[in-house]
Coordinates of C-alpha atoms in Angstrom, one line a residue:
M828 CA -35.0 -3.5 -10.8
A829 CA -32.2 -1.9 -12.4
N830 CA -29.8 -3.9 -14.7
P831 CA -27.2 -5.1 -12.4
S832 CA -24.5 -4.4 -14.9
E833 CA -25.5 -0.7 -14.7
I834 CA -25.7 -0.2 -10.9
P835 CA -22.8 1.9 -9.7
V836 CA -19.7 0.2 -8.8
G837 CA -19.8 1.8 -5.3
L838 CA -23.0 -0.1 -4.8
S839 CA -22.6 -3.4 -6.7
G840 CA -19.0 -3.8 -6.2
R841 CA -18.2 -4.1 -9.9
H842 CA -17.8 -1.9 -12.9
S843 CA -20.3 -1.4 -15.8
P844 CA -19.1 -3.4 -19.1
L845 CA -19.9 -0.1 -20.8
I846 CA -17.2 1.7 -19.0
G847 CA -14.7 -0.7 -20.3
F848 CA -16.1 -0.2 -23.8
F849 CA -15.9 3.6 -23.6
E850 CA -12.2 3.2 -22.4
R851 CA -11.4 1.5 -25.6
V852 CA -13.3 3.9 -27.9
P853 CA -10.4 6.2 -28.7
I854 CA -8.2 3.3 -30.0
I855 CA -11.0 1.8 -31.9
A856 CA -12.1 5.1 -33.4
G857 CA -8.4 5.9 -34.5
G858 CA -8.1 2.5 -36.0
A859 CA -11.4 2.8 -37.9
V860 CA -10.7 6.3 -39.1
A861 CA -7.1 5.3 -40.4
I862 CA -8.6 2.0 -42.1
L863 CA -11.3 4.3 -43.8
G864 CA -8.7 6.7 -45.2
A865 CA -6.6 3.7 -46.3
A866 CA -9.3 2.1 -48.1
A867 CA -10.2 5.2 -49.9
L868 CA -6.7 5.5 -51.1
V869 CA -6.7 1.8 -52.2
G870 CA -10.0 2.6 -54.2
W871 CA -8.4 5.5 -55.9
A872 CA -5.5 3.4 -56.8
L873 CA -7.5 0.5 -58.1
D874 CA -10.1 2.7 -59.8
I875 CA -13.0 1.3 -57.7
P876 CA -16.1 3.1 -58.8
A877 CA -17.8 3.1 -55.4
V878 CA -14.9 5.2 -54.1
I879 CA -14.3 7.5 -57.1
T880 CA -17.9 7.8 -58.3
P881 CA -20.3 6.9 -55.4
T882 CA -23.7 5.9 -56.8
T883 CA -25.7 7.2 -53.7
G884 CA -25.1 10.7 -54.7
G885 CA -23.0 13.5 -53.1
Y886 CA -19.2 13.8 -53.3
P887 CA -16.4 11.3 -53.3
I888 CA -13.9 11.1 -50.5
L889 CA -10.8 12.7 -51.9
P890 CA -7.4 11.3 -51.7
L891 CA -6.0 14.3 -49.5
M892 CA -9.0 13.7 -47.4
A893 CA -8.1 10.0 -47.2
V894 CA -4.3 10.9 -46.3
C895 CA -5.6 13.2 -43.5
F896 CA -7.7 10.2 -42.1
V897 CA -4.8 7.9 -42.0
L898 CA -2.5 10.6 -40.1
A899 CA -5.4 11.6 -37.8
G900 CA -6.3 8.1 -37.0
G901 CA -2.6 7.2 -36.4
A902 CA -2.4 10.4 -34.0
L903 CA -5.5 9.6 -32.1
T904 CA -4.4 5.8 -31.5
M905 CA -1.1 7.0 -30.2
A906 CA -2.6 9.8 -27.9
A907 CA -4.9 7.1 -26.6
R908 CA -2.1 4.8 -25.2
R909 CA -1.7 4.9 -21.5
H910 CA 2.0 4.2 -21.4
R911 CA 3.8 6.6 -24.0
T912 CA 7.3 7.6 -24.4
A913 CA 8.8 10.9 -25.6
T914 CA 9.2 9.3 -29.1
I915 CA 5.6 8.3 -29.4
D916 CA 4.5 11.8 -28.3
A917 CA 6.6 13.5 -30.8
I918 CA 5.2 11.2 -33.7
Q919 CA 1.9 11.9 -32.4
Q920 CA 2.4 15.6 -32.6
T921 CA 3.9 15.4 -36.0
L922 CA 1.0 13.5 -37.6
A923 CA -1.4 15.9 -36.0
A924 CA 0.7 19.0 -37.2
L925 CA 0.6 17.4 -40.8
V926 CA -3.2 17.2 -40.8
A927 CA -3.5 20.7 -39.6
T928 CA -1.1 22.0 -42.3
I929 CA -3.0 20.3 -45.0
A930 CA -6.3 21.8 -43.6
G931 CA -4.7 25.1 -43.2
L932 CA -3.4 25.4 -46.8
T933 CA -6.7 24.3 -48.1
L934 CA -8.5 27.1 -46.0
Y935 CA -5.9 29.6 -47.1
E936 CA -6.4 28.9 -50.9
Y937 CA -10.1 29.4 -50.4
L938 CA -9.3 32.7 -48.8
R939 CA -7.0 33.8 -51.4
G940 CA -8.9 32.4 -54.3
S941 CA -5.8 30.8 -55.9
E942 CA -4.8 27.3 -57.0
S943 CA -1.4 26.1 -55.9
G944 CA -2.0 22.5 -57.2
F945 CA -1.0 20.8 -54.0
D946 CA -4.5 19.2 -54.0
L947 CA -3.5 17.2 -57.1
L948 CA -0.4 15.7 -55.6
L949 CA -2.1 12.3 -55.5
F950 CA -4.0 10.8 -58.3
G951 CA -4.2 14.2 -60.3
D952 CA -5.4 12.9 -63.6
K953 CA -8.2 10.9 -62.0
I954 CA -9.2 13.7 -59.7
R955 CA -9.6 16.1 -62.8
Q956 CA -11.9 13.6 -64.4
V957 CA -14.4 13.2 -61.5
S958 CA -14.0 16.2 -59.2
N959 CA -15.7 19.6 -59.5
H960 CA -13.9 22.9 -59.6
P961 CA -11.5 23.5 -58.1
P962 CA -10.3 19.7 -58.7
G963 CA -9.2 17.6 -55.8
R964 CA -9.7 20.5 -53.1
I965 CA -11.3 19.4 -49.8
A966 CA -14.7 21.0 -49.3
I967 CA -14.5 24.3 -47.0
N968 CA -16.6 22.7 -44.4
S969 CA -14.6 19.5 -44.4
A970 CA -11.3 21.5 -44.3
G971 CA -12.7 23.6 -41.4
S972 CA -13.7 20.7 -39.2
L973 CA -10.7 18.9 -40.3
L974 CA -8.4 21.9 -38.8
L975 CA -10.4 21.8 -35.6
F976 CA -9.8 18.1 -35.3
A977 CA -6.0 18.6 -35.8
L978 CA -5.7 21.1 -33.1
A979 CA -7.7 18.9 -30.8
L980 CA -5.2 16.1 -31.5
L981 CA -2.4 18.5 -30.8
S982 CA -3.9 19.6 -27.4
I983 CA -4.6 15.9 -26.1
P984 CA -1.2 15.5 -24.4
H985 CA -1.5 19.0 -22.8
D986 CA -5.0 18.0 -21.4
Q987 CA -3.9 14.7 -20.1
R988 CA -1.1 16.4 -18.1
R989 CA -3.1 19.3 -16.8
Q990 CA -6.7 18.0 -17.0
D991 CA -7.8 20.7 -19.4
L992 CA -10.6 20.9 -21.8
R993 CA -8.7 22.3 -25.0
S994 CA -9.2 19.1 -27.2
Q995 CA -12.7 18.9 -26.4
M996 CA -13.4 22.5 -27.0
F997 CA -11.8 22.1 -30.5
A998 CA -13.5 18.7 -31.3
T999 CA -16.9 19.7 -30.3
P1000 CA -17.9 22.2 -33.0
A1001 CA -16.2 20.1 -35.6
L1002 CA -18.1 17.1 -34.5
L1003 CA -21.3 19.1 -35.1
I1004 CA -20.4 19.9 -38.6
A1005 CA -20.0 16.3 -39.3
L1006 CA -23.2 15.3 -37.7
L1007 CA -24.9 18.2 -39.6
A1008 CA -23.6 16.8 -42.9
I1009 CA -24.9 13.2 -42.1
L1010 CA -28.3 14.7 -41.2
G1011 CA -28.2 16.6 -44.5
Y1012 CA -27.7 13.2 -46.5
L1013 CA -30.1 11.4 -44.3
F1014 CA -32.9 13.9 -44.8
G1015 CA -32.0 15.1 -48.4
V1016 CA -31.0 18.8 -47.4
K1017 CA -28.0 19.5 -49.5
G1018 CA -27.3 22.9 -47.7
M1019 CA -26.5 20.9 -44.6
Y1020 CA -23.4 19.2 -46.1
S1021 CA -22.4 21.5 -49.0
L1022 CA -21.9 25.1 -48.8
S1023 CA -21.4 25.6 -52.6
Q1024 CA -22.6 24.1 -55.8
S1025 CA -19.1 22.8 -56.9
S1026 CA -18.1 21.0 -53.7
G1027 CA -19.3 19.6 -50.3
M1028 CA -18.5 17.1 -47.7
A1029 CA -18.7 13.6 -48.9
L1030 CA -20.8 11.2 -46.9
W1031 CA -18.0 8.9 -45.9
T1032 CA -15.8 12.0 -45.0
A1033 CA -18.7 13.1 -42.6
I1034 CA -18.8 9.5 -41.1
G1035 CA -15.1 9.4 -40.7
Q1036 CA -15.0 12.8 -39.0
L1037 CA -18.0 11.8 -36.8
I1038 CA -16.0 8.8 -35.6
L1039 CA -12.7 10.8 -35.2
G1040 CA -14.5 13.4 -33.2
V1041 CA -16.2 10.9 -30.7
G1042 CA -12.8 9.3 -30.2
I1043 CA -11.2 12.7 -29.4
L1044 CA -14.0 13.5 -26.8
V1045 CA -13.4 10.4 -24.8
T1046 CA -9.6 10.4 -25.0
V1047 CA -9.2 12.8 -22.1
R1048 CA -11.1 11.0 -19.2
D1049 CA -10.7 13.5 -16.4
R1050 CA -12.8 16.4 -17.8
G1051 CA -15.7 17.1 -19.7
V1052 CA -18.2 14.6 -21.2
T1053 CA -15.7 11.6 -20.5
V1054 CA -16.0 12.0 -16.8
L1055 CA -19.8 11.5 -17.0
L1056 CA -19.5 8.6 -19.5
L1057 CA -16.9 6.8 -17.3
D1058 CA -18.5 7.7 -14.0
D1059 CA -19.3 4.6 -11.5
G1060 CA -22.3 6.3 -10.0
A1061 CA -25.7 7.1 -11.2
A1062 CA -24.8 10.0 -13.2
G1063 CA -22.5 7.7 -15.4
V1064 CA -25.5 5.2 -15.7
L1065 CA -27.9 7.8 -16.8
T1066 CA -25.4 9.6 -19.4
R1067 CA -24.5 6.0 -20.9
R1068 CA -28.2 5.4 -21.3
L1069 CA -29.7 8.7 -22.1
L1070 CA -27.1 10.2 -24.3
P1071 CA -27.5 7.6 -27.3
A1072 CA -31.2 7.7 -26.9
A1073 CA -31.3 11.4 -27.0
L1074 CA -29.1 11.3 -30.3
L1075 CA -30.8 8.6 -32.0
A1076 CA -34.5 9.1 -31.2
P1077 CA -35.0 12.3 -33.0
I1078 CA -33.1 11.0 -36.2
L1079 CA -35.0 7.8 -36.3
L1080 CA -38.5 9.5 -35.9
G1081 CA -37.4 12.0 -38.6
V1082 CA -36.5 9.2 -40.9
I1083 CA -39.9 7.5 -40.4
R1084 CA -41.7 10.8 -41.0
I1085 CA -39.8 11.3 -44.4
L1086 CA -40.4 7.8 -45.5
G1087 CA -43.9 7.9 -44.5
E1088 CA -45.0 11.1 -46.3
P1089 CA -43.9 10.0 -49.9
S1090 CA -45.2 6.6 -49.5
G1091 CA -48.8 8.1 -48.9
F1092 CA -49.3 6.6 -45.4
Y1093 CA -50.1 10.2 -44.0
E1094 CA -50.3 13.8 -45.1
S1095 CA -47.6 16.3 -44.3
E1096 CA -49.7 17.9 -41.2
F1097 CA -50.1 14.5 -39.9
G1098 CA -46.5 13.6 -40.2
V1099 CA -45.4 16.9 -38.2
S1100 CA -48.1 16.0 -35.6
L1101 CA -46.8 12.3 -35.3
F1102 CA -43.2 13.4 -35.2
A1103 CA -44.0 15.8 -32.3
V1104 CA -46.2 13.2 -30.4
A1105 CA -43.6 10.5 -30.9
S1106 CA -40.7 12.8 -29.7
I1107 CA -42.8 13.8 -26.6
M1108 CA -43.6 10.2 -25.7
T1109 CA -40.0 9.1 -26.3
F1110 CA -38.5 11.8 -24.0
V1111 CA -41.0 11.2 -21.3
G1112 CA -40.3 7.4 -21.4
L1113 CA -36.6 8.3 -21.0
V1114 CA -37.3 10.6 -18.1
L1115 CA -39.4 7.9 -16.4
W1116 CA -36.8 5.3 -17.0
S1117 CA -34.1 7.6 -15.6
A1118 CA -36.3 8.1 -12.5
R1119 CA -36.7 4.3 -12.1
V1120 CA -32.9 3.8 -12.2
L1121 CA -32.3 6.6 -9.9
R1122 CA -35.0 5.0 -7.3
N1123 CA -33.3 1.7 -7.6
T1124 CA -30.0 3.2 -7.0
D1125 CA -31.1 5.2 -4.0
K1126 CA -32.6 1.9 -2.6
E1127 CA -29.3 0.0 -3.2
R1128 CA -27.6 2.8 -1.4
V1129 CA -30.0 2.9 1.5
D1130 CA -29.6 -0.9 1.8
L1131 CA -25.9 -0.8 1.8
L1132 CA -25.9 2.0 4.4
A1133 CA -28.1 -0.1 6.6
L1134 CA -25.6 -3.0 6.1
E1135 CA -22.6 -0.6 6.9
Q1136 CA -24.3 0.5 10.1
Q1137 CA -24.9 -3.1 11.1
A1138 CA -21.4 -3.9 10.3
R1139 CA -20.1 -1.0 12.5
A1140 CA -22.4 -1.9 15.3
H1141 CA -21.0 -5.4 15.2
A1142 CA -17.6 -4.2 15.0
E1143 CA -18.1 -1.8 18.0
K1144 CA -19.7 -4.6 20.0
A1145 CA -16.7 -6.9 19.2
R1146 CA -14.3 -4.1 20.2
S1147 CA -16.2 -3.5 23.4
E1148 CA -16.1 -7.3 24.2
A1149 CA -12.4 -7.4 23.2
E1150 CA -11.6 -4.4 25.5
A1151 CA -13.6 -6.1 28.3
A1152 CA -11.7 -9.4 27.8
R1153 CA -8.2 -7.5 27.8
A1154 CA -9.2 -5.7 30.9
E1155 CA -10.3 -8.8 32.6
A1156 CA -7.0 -10.6 31.5
E1157 CA -5.0 -7.6 32.8
R1158 CA -6.8 -7.9 36.1
A1159 CA -6.2 -11.5 36.3
N1160 CA -2.5 -11.0 35.3
N1161 CA -2.3 -8.4 38.1
S1162 CA -4.0 -10.7 40.6
K1163 CA -1.7 -13.5 39.7
T1164 CA 1.4 -11.1 40.0
D1165 CA 0.2 -9.9 43.4
F1166 CA -0.4 -13.5 44.5
L1167 CA 3.3 -14.3 43.4
A1168 CA 4.5 -11.5 45.4
V1169 CA 2.5 -12.1 48.5
M1170 CA 3.4 -15.8 48.7
S1171 CA 7.2 -15.1 47.8
H1172 CA 7.3 -12.7 50.8
E1173 CA 5.5 -15.3 53.0
L1174 CA 7.9 -18.1 51.8
R1175 CA 11.1 -15.7 52.7
T1176 CA 10.0 -15.5 56.4
P1177 CA 10.2 -19.3 57.3
L1178 CA 13.3 -19.7 54.9
T1179 CA 15.1 -16.9 56.9
A1180 CA 14.4 -18.7 60.0
I1181 CA 15.6 -22.2 58.8
M1182 CA 18.7 -20.4 57.6
G1183 CA 19.3 -18.7 61.0
Y1184 CA 18.8 -22.0 62.9
E1185 CA 21.1 -23.9 60.5
E1186 CA 24.0 -21.1 61.2
L1187 CA 23.3 -21.7 65.1
L1188 CA 23.5 -25.4 64.9
S1189 CA 26.6 -25.1 62.6
D1190 CA 28.2 -22.8 65.1
G1191 CA 27.6 -25.3 68.0
I1192 CA 25.5 -23.1 69.9
T1193 CA 23.2 -25.9 71.0
G1194 CA 26.1 -28.5 71.5
P1195 CA 28.8 -30.2 69.5
V1196 CA 28.3 -31.1 65.8
T1197 CA 29.7 -34.2 64.4
E1198 CA 31.2 -34.2 60.8
L1199 CA 28.2 -36.1 59.4
Q1200 CA 25.7 -33.4 61.1
R1201 CA 27.9 -30.6 59.6
Q1202 CA 27.5 -32.1 56.1
Q1203 CA 23.9 -32.4 56.5
L1204 CA 23.5 -28.8 57.8
G1205 CA 25.5 -27.6 54.8
R1206 CA 23.0 -29.3 52.5
I1207 CA 20.1 -27.6 54.5
N1208 CA 22.0 -24.3 54.0
A1209 CA 22.5 -24.9 50.4
S1210 CA 19.0 -25.9 49.7
A1211 CA 17.7 -22.9 51.6
R1212 CA 19.9 -20.4 49.9
H1213 CA 18.8 -22.0 46.5
L1214 CA 15.1 -21.8 47.3
L1215 CA 15.6 -18.2 48.5
G1216 CA 17.3 -17.5 45.0
L1217 CA 14.2 -19.0 43.2
I1218 CA 12.0 -16.8 45.4
D1219 CA 14.1 -13.7 44.6
E1220 CA 13.7 -14.4 40.9
I1221 CA 10.0 -14.9 41.2
L1222 CA 9.6 -11.6 43.2
T1223 CA 11.8 -9.8 40.6
F1224 CA 9.8 -11.0 37.7
A1225 CA 6.6 -10.0 39.5
R1226 CA 7.6 -6.5 40.0
V1227 CA 9.1 -6.0 36.5
D1228 CA 6.0 -7.6 35.0
V1229 CA 3.5 -5.0 36.2
G1230 CA 5.8 -2.2 36.2
R1231 CA 6.6 -1.8 39.9
E1232 CA 10.2 -2.4 39.8
R1233 CA 12.1 0.7 41.0
V1234 CA 15.5 1.9 40.0
R1235 CA 17.8 3.1 42.7
W1236 CA 20.7 4.9 40.8
E1237 CA 24.1 4.8 42.6
S1238 CA 27.7 5.2 41.3
M1239 CA 30.0 2.1 42.0
S1240 CA 33.1 0.5 40.8
V1241 CA 32.9 -1.8 37.8
N1242 CA 35.6 -4.0 38.9
H1243 CA 34.6 -4.4 42.5
T1244 CA 30.8 -5.2 41.4
I1245 CA 31.9 -7.7 38.9
A1246 CA 34.4 -9.5 41.4
D1247 CA 31.8 -9.4 44.0
S1248 CA 29.4 -11.1 41.7
A1249 CA 31.9 -13.8 40.7
A1250 CA 32.6 -14.6 44.1
L1251 CA 29.2 -15.6 44.8
V1252 CA 29.2 -18.1 42.2
E1253 CA 32.6 -19.2 42.6
P1254 CA 31.5 -22.3 44.9
M1255 CA 29.4 -23.6 42.0
A1256 CA 32.4 -23.6 39.6
A1257 CA 34.8 -25.0 42.2
A1258 CA 32.2 -28.0 42.8
K1259 CA 32.2 -28.8 39.3
S1260 CA 36.0 -28.3 38.9
I1261 CA 35.4 -25.7 36.1
H1262 CA 38.0 -23.1 35.3
F1263 CA 36.5 -19.8 36.4
I1264 CA 38.3 -16.7 34.8
V1265 CA 37.4 -13.1 35.5
D1266 CA 39.0 -10.4 33.5
L1267 CA 38.5 -6.8 34.9
L1268 CA 39.1 -3.5 33.5
E1269 CA 42.8 -2.5 33.3
E1270 CA 41.8 1.0 34.7
D1271 CA 38.7 0.6 36.9
Q1272 CA 35.8 3.0 36.1
A1273 CA 32.7 4.2 37.9
I1274 CA 29.2 3.1 36.5
Q1275 CA 25.9 4.8 37.4
T1276 CA 23.4 2.0 37.7
D1277 CA 21.2 0.1 40.1
G1278 CA 23.9 -2.1 41.9
T1279 CA 21.5 -4.5 43.2
K1280 CA 20.1 -5.3 39.6
L1281 CA 23.5 -5.3 38.1
R1282 CA 24.8 -7.9 40.7
Q1283 CA 21.5 -9.9 40.2
M1284 CA 22.0 -9.8 36.3
L1285 CA 25.7 -11.0 36.6
V1286 CA 24.9 -13.6 39.0
N1287 CA 21.9 -15.0 36.8
L1288 CA 24.3 -15.1 33.6
L1289 CA 27.3 -16.5 35.5
S1290 CA 25.3 -19.2 37.4
N1291 CA 23.7 -20.0 34.0
G1292 CA 26.9 -20.7 32.2
I1293 CA 28.4 -22.8 35.1
K1294 CA 25.1 -24.8 35.3
F1295 CA 25.3 -25.9 31.6
T1296 CA 29.0 -26.3 31.5
E1297 CA 30.4 -29.8 32.6
N1298 CA 34.1 -29.5 31.3
G1299 CA 36.2 -26.5 30.3
E1300 CA 35.8 -23.0 31.6
V1301 CA 33.5 -20.0 32.2
R1302 CA 35.2 -16.7 31.4
V1303 CA 33.9 -13.2 32.2
S1304 CA 35.5 -10.1 30.5
C1305 CA 34.5 -6.6 30.3
A1306 CA 35.2 -3.3 28.4
V1307 CA 34.0 0.1 28.1
R1308 CA 33.2 1.5 24.7
D1309 CA 31.5 4.7 23.6
G1310 CA 30.2 5.2 27.0
V1311 CA 28.6 1.8 27.2
L1312 CA 29.9 -1.2 29.5
E1313 CA 30.0 -4.4 27.8
V1314 CA 30.3 -7.6 30.1
S1315 CA 30.7 -10.8 28.3
I1316 CA 30.0 -14.2 30.0
A1317 CA 31.3 -17.1 27.7
D1318 CA 31.2 -20.8 28.6
T1319 CA 32.2 -24.1 26.9
G1320 CA 29.0 -25.7 27.8
V1321 CA 26.2 -27.4 25.6
G1322 CA 25.4 -24.7 23.5
I1323 CA 22.0 -23.7 22.1
P1324 CA 20.4 -24.6 18.8
A1325 CA 20.1 -21.9 16.3
E1326 CA 16.2 -22.2 16.3
N1327 CA 16.2 -21.6 19.9
I1328 CA 18.6 -18.7 20.3
E1329 CA 16.0 -16.2 21.0
E1330 CA 13.7 -18.5 23.0
V1331 CA 16.1 -18.6 25.9
F1332 CA 14.8 -15.2 26.9
E1333 CA 11.3 -16.4 27.0
L1334 CA 9.5 -17.3 30.3
F1335 CA 10.0 -20.8 31.6
W1336 CA 12.2 -21.9 28.6
Q1337 CA 15.4 -23.9 29.4
A1338 CA 17.9 -25.4 27.2
E1339 CA 17.0 -28.9 28.5
Q1340 CA 13.4 -29.4 28.1
T1341 CA 13.1 -32.8 29.1
A1342 CA 11.4 -34.0 32.2
T1343 CA 14.6 -35.5 33.5
R1344 CA 16.8 -32.5 33.0
K1345 CA 19.9 -32.2 35.1
T1346 CA 19.6 -28.5 35.7
G1347 CA 17.3 -26.9 38.1
G1348 CA 15.8 -23.4 38.3
T1349 CA 12.4 -21.8 37.4
G1350 CA 13.3 -20.9 33.8
L1351 CA 12.8 -17.0 34.7
G1352 CA 16.6 -16.1 35.3
L1353 CA 17.3 -15.0 31.7
S1354 CA 13.9 -13.5 31.1
V1355 CA 14.3 -11.4 34.3
T1356 CA 17.8 -10.5 33.3
R1357 CA 17.0 -9.0 30.0
K1358 CA 14.0 -7.1 31.5
L1359 CA 16.3 -5.7 34.1
A1360 CA 18.9 -4.8 31.4
R1361 CA 16.3 -3.0 29.4
L1362 CA 15.0 -1.3 32.4
L1363 CA 18.4 0.2 33.1
G1364 CA 18.8 1.2 29.5
G1365 CA 20.8 -1.8 28.2
D1366 CA 20.2 -5.3 26.8
V1367 CA 21.4 -8.8 26.8
T1368 CA 22.2 -10.7 23.6
V1369 CA 23.4 -14.1 23.0
A1370 CA 25.4 -16.1 20.6
S1371 CA 25.9 -19.8 20.7
R1372 CA 26.8 -23.0 18.9
V1373 CA 25.8 -26.5 19.8
G1374 CA 28.7 -28.4 21.6
M1375 CA 30.8 -25.3 21.3
G1376 CA 29.4 -23.2 24.3
T1377 CA 27.5 -19.9 24.7
T1378 CA 28.4 -16.2 25.1
F1379 CA 26.0 -13.8 26.7
L1380 CA 26.8 -10.1 26.4
L1381 CA 25.4 -7.6 28.9
T1382 CA 25.4 -3.7 27.8
L1383 CA 24.6 -1.1 30.1
P1384 CA 25.2 2.7 29.9
M1385 CA 28.0 4.2 32.0
K1386 CA 25.8 7.3 33.0
A1387 CA 22.3 7.5 34.5
P1388 CA 19.6 9.2 32.6
A1389 CA 19.4 13.1 32.8
G1390 CA 17.7 14.1 36.0
A1391 CA 18.2 10.9 37.8
T1392 CA 19.4 11.0 41.6
I1393 CA 22.8 9.5 42.0
R1394 CA 23.6 7.9 45.4
R1395 CA 27.2 7.3 46.0
R1396 CA 28.2 3.7 47.4
D1397 CA 31.1 3.7 49.9
T1398 CA 33.0 1.3 47.9
P1399 CA 36.5 2.0 46.9
T1400 CA 37.4 1.7 43.2
T1401 CA 40.3 -0.6 42.1
P1402 CA 43.5 1.5 41.8
T1403 CA 45.2 1.9 38.6
G1404 CA 47.7 -0.9 37.9
S1405 CA 45.7 -3.6 40.1
V1406 CA 45.1 -7.0 39.2
R1407 CA 43.3 -7.4 35.7
A1408 CA 42.4 -11.1 35.7
L1409 CA 41.2 -13.3 38.7
H1410 CA 41.7 -16.9 38.4
I1411 CA 39.3 -18.4 40.7

């Protein structure tokens, strides 16, 4: 089984730890190169022999190269920061440009064959004692790779913005030059790190440039080799495992061969054969390991796909069950509404007969009626009308709830409609000795709406205000603003708590929720009123304070929707100058 830390994030759900390491490589590399350069300068300043005259052979790291390392390391560290300002970018570009200038001047002097002396600006006397001709000058291969690295550092901001490959194109050949020099030191081949007898790339210079090149390659994460190194999938796993092995295995085998031959363990021909066989076996092992990783990755992906299919199947089943349950609930709701409508119609028939017989008895058709009988008949009539009103509310709610309520558009007088509705509830106010005030429009206007539904809404709101007012007044006022009729019904009743201000429009909710509430009703009136208002293109809102009263505001458009058929009602409008306020 593959290492869990190297399973792609798309399969395991987490990133490889190596990805986090590679994301920090540019900053680590920049800091390491800057420290290497600073340590070399300190060595020159303090005359440390290991720096000035290395015992391992080769060449010392020159002060000017050490300065370039400090500048390049700082530039790389700044370029690797995720959040940079314009100032940081400017400093980064300046440091990279200084490195390019030093490398360019060095190559120019090699080309011209002159000595300007700028190589001796730092520790000139010490350099003349230990350095070959020309003294203090950076080796030509070191200067060439340094110039390429400087150009790569200058290109990093452009590549990060445009997702380009310029920095990697400059850094790759320079990195190969540094790697070639290290292999030259490792295998004892001077021509790999020195192009002349008088100067060559120092071992620490080659190491520093190798670190710098790796950091530059990893800085731009959206293109090139970095995409593979930071990939969350199988490609990234293989790259992070195979690339180091492919680089290190030949070097390690070569070192073993070189060390074995002088020691007499085997002859040169056997050493060559051993190197070839070991290389073949190493790379075959890498190929087999790669195949194993891919096989495990594919198995993980197949297993996850199976889990996803099961999850989708469960989700589809749950969705189907939910849709079936919703359809069943809708059928049950429609059945309930149909039942309410049928039962309400059935209840209206005997109620109509009761009210008819009550009127006949009150008119004395069957004989004289005493005062006590008249009072009892009046109670019968009031109770029947009250019950009829409740049935009408249930019928309206049932029709609106299932979308069967039809709108019959007609043109009618605003003042007459409000006055007629107020007259219907006036006996309720008179019975409670409440001041009932109706303020009409100063100049009557015609409104295009459903007159029956408008009266029903007004009666609901007026009777609600009277019902919850024991003392004081109920006032109706109206106005027309921007083509909208606004009817305000204000009372001085018990009021509604702030936390219940919107609950009054919910089904079966009433201001008095105790079992012994004084008021009656189904709790449908305000809910039906809001539904009707919105059906007609308006709305009902409420404002209230406990103990101070409640104000309902009914708003309706004065004009019917475009294309609606308008039926004119034969009701005269109130003439201009008529009574504005009715004190009932």
